[in-house]
Every structure is written in C-alpha cells, then in structure tokens.
Coordinates of C-alpha atoms in Angstrom, one line a residue:
M1 CA 59.1 -39.5 132.5
T2 CA 60.7 -42.6 131.0
D3 CA 59.0 -43.7 127.8
K4 CA 60.5 -47.1 126.8
S5 CA 58.9 -46.9 123.3
K6 CA 61.1 -43.8 122.6
V7 CA 63.6 -45.6 120.4
F8 CA 64.0 -42.9 117.6
V9 CA 65.0 -39.6 119.2
Y10 CA 66.2 -36.3 117.8
P11 CA 67.8 -33.7 119.9
K12 CA 64.9 -31.4 119.3
D13 CA 62.6 -34.0 120.9
V14 CA 64.1 -33.8 124.4
S15 CA 64.9 -31.1 126.9
A16 CA 68.5 -30.0 126.9
F17 CA 71.1 -29.1 129.5
G18 CA 72.2 -25.5 128.6
F19 CA 75.5 -24.0 129.8
D20 CA 77.5 -20.9 129.0
W21 CA 79.7 -23.2 126.8
G22 CA 77.0 -24.9 124.9
K23 CA 74.3 -27.6 125.4
L24 CA 73.8 -31.3 125.9
S25 CA 70.7 -33.0 124.6
L26 CA 70.4 -36.5 126.1
T27 CA 68.8 -38.7 123.5
V28 CA 69.3 -42.0 125.3
A29 CA 69.3 -42.4 129.0
P30 CA 67.5 -44.3 131.8
E31 CA 65.2 -41.3 132.3
V32 CA 64.6 -40.7 128.6
N33 CA 63.9 -44.2 127.2
G34 CA 64.9 -46.8 129.9
A35 CA 68.5 -47.4 128.6
E36 CA 70.2 -49.5 131.3
R37 CA 73.9 -49.7 130.6
F38 CA 74.8 -46.3 129.1
S39 CA 73.5 -42.9 128.3
G40 CA 74.3 -40.5 125.5
G41 CA 73.4 -37.5 123.5
V42 CA 74.4 -34.6 121.3
V43 CA 76.7 -31.8 122.5
D44 CA 76.6 -28.5 120.6
L45 CA 79.6 -26.2 121.1
P46 CA 79.6 -22.7 119.6
S47 CA 82.8 -21.4 118.1
G48 CA 85.4 -20.6 120.7
K49 CA 83.6 -22.4 123.4
G50 CA 84.2 -25.7 125.2
H51 CA 83.9 -27.6 128.4
T52 CA 86.7 -27.3 130.8
R53 CA 88.8 -30.1 132.4
H54 CA 86.6 -32.6 134.2
N55 CA 86.1 -36.3 134.8
H56 CA 83.3 -38.8 135.4
P57 CA 84.3 -41.0 138.4
G58 CA 83.6 -44.6 137.7
A59 CA 82.5 -44.1 134.1
E60 CA 84.0 -44.4 130.6
E61 CA 83.1 -41.9 127.8
I62 CA 83.1 -42.0 124.0
I63 CA 83.1 -38.7 122.1
F64 CA 82.4 -38.8 118.4
V65 CA 82.9 -35.6 116.4
I66 CA 80.0 -35.1 114.0
S67 CA 81.0 -31.7 112.7
G68 CA 83.3 -28.9 113.4
H69 CA 86.9 -28.8 114.5
G70 CA 88.5 -28.5 117.9
E71 CA 91.1 -29.5 120.4
Q72 CA 90.5 -32.5 122.6
M73 CA 92.5 -33.1 125.7
V74 CA 92.5 -36.5 127.5
E75 CA 95.0 -37.1 130.3
D76 CA 97.2 -40.1 130.2
E77 CA 97.4 -42.7 133.0
K78 CA 100.0 -40.5 134.8
G79 CA 97.7 -37.3 134.6
N80 CA 99.7 -35.6 131.8
P81 CA 97.4 -33.8 129.3
V82 CA 97.5 -35.2 125.8
V83 CA 96.0 -32.7 123.3
E84 CA 95.0 -33.5 119.7
K85 CA 93.3 -31.6 117.0
V86 CA 90.0 -33.4 116.1
G87 CA 87.4 -33.1 113.4
P88 CA 84.5 -34.9 111.8
G89 CA 84.7 -38.6 112.1
C90 CA 87.1 -38.8 115.0
T91 CA 86.2 -41.0 117.9
I92 CA 87.8 -40.1 121.3
Y93 CA 87.9 -42.7 124.0
V94 CA 88.0 -41.4 127.6
P95 CA 89.1 -44.2 130.0
E96 CA 87.3 -44.5 133.3
S97 CA 87.6 -41.5 135.6
R98 CA 90.1 -39.8 133.2
F99 CA 90.2 -36.0 133.1
H100 CA 89.4 -34.5 129.7
S101 CA 88.3 -31.3 128.0
T102 CA 87.0 -30.1 124.6
L103 CA 87.4 -26.7 122.9
N104 CA 85.8 -25.7 119.6
T105 CA 88.6 -24.0 117.7
G106 CA 86.8 -23.7 114.4
D107 CA 84.9 -20.8 112.9
G108 CA 81.5 -22.5 113.1
P109 CA 79.6 -24.7 115.5
M110 CA 81.0 -28.1 116.7
Q111 CA 78.7 -31.0 117.3
L112 CA 79.6 -34.2 119.2
F113 CA 77.9 -37.4 120.1
V114 CA 78.8 -38.6 123.6
V115 CA 78.2 -41.9 125.3
Y116 CA 78.7 -42.5 129.1
S117 CA 78.9 -46.0 130.5
P118 CA 77.5 -46.7 133.0
A119 CA 74.8 -44.0 132.7
G120 CA 74.6 -41.3 135.3
P121 CA 77.6 -38.9 135.2
E122 CA 75.8 -36.5 133.0
L123 CA 73.2 -35.9 135.7
G124 CA 75.9 -34.3 137.8
L125 CA 76.0 -31.5 135.2
R126 CA 72.7 -30.3 136.7
E127 CA 74.7 -29.1 139.7
L128 CA 76.9 -26.7 137.7
P129 CA 76.3 -23.0 138.4
D130 CA 75.6 -22.1 134.8
F131 CA 73.1 -25.0 134.2
R132 CA 69.7 -24.3 132.8
L133 CA 67.1 -26.8 131.5
L134 CA 66.0 -25.9 127.9
P135 CA 62.6 -27.1 126.8
P136 CA 62.3 -29.5 123.8
G137 CA 62.8 -27.6 120.6
G138 CA 64.6 -24.9 122.5
S139 CA 67.9 -23.2 121.5
H140 CA 70.6 -21.5 123.5

C-alpha cells in the first residue's frame, strides 16, 4: 500500500525482491511512497554473484556503487559490450533500453543504489523464475 508520508526509508523497512544473485529493496517507488517520475532502491550482491545481461525497454537507469568491487558491462549504441571495473563512488549511467550486467568480483558483498526513470521496469523482475518476496527486515 502506498504511504506518501514515507519519505525516509531504509532497506530494512520494505519488502525486498530476492533472487539467486542477490536482492533489491525498493525504497522509492510509486507503490512505496507515491514517487511519480522514478523508482529506486538498494541492490545487494554477494561475492561472485551478479545480475545477467538485461535491459529495461523505455527506461534509463543510474547505478551508484556504495560498497564493494565488481565489473559493470553497458553495451554501446552498436550493441558492443563495454566492461569496466567499478568500486565505491562510481556512478554508471545506462541509457534508455541499453543492455547491461553487473558482477561482484570482490571478496565481500557489493551494494548498489539504482534508479529507474520512468518507474516500472523493476516490477518486471517479479516474473523471473528465481523471484521471491522477502518480508521487511528479512535477509537472503
């Protein structure tokens, strides 16, 4: 249920999308707090895990590395994969509909903050075969 007064949100306060590769806790979204133009949240990737090549048709994405180290792939406008090593403080811009993937190559967990504009692409993740809804305060 949308609660428009929910302006200060921690990942532990919301249910999370759990997957074999990690989890996504949506902390800002139309269904969380009425955000209208974007959605976003915290992604936790265990060591050696990552999300495979995918895209979000009609949406742009920002990925900000909070902690950990990994390899980020974003395809160029011709569809060629461009891979860079990324770490804390790095902002990755994923142009509209562009394919991308992230892999945690570090020894510890990797945490990202992601933003989708417009909101919505993240809801498609619910259709993945390894999707499970984790209750607030839950872990993997």
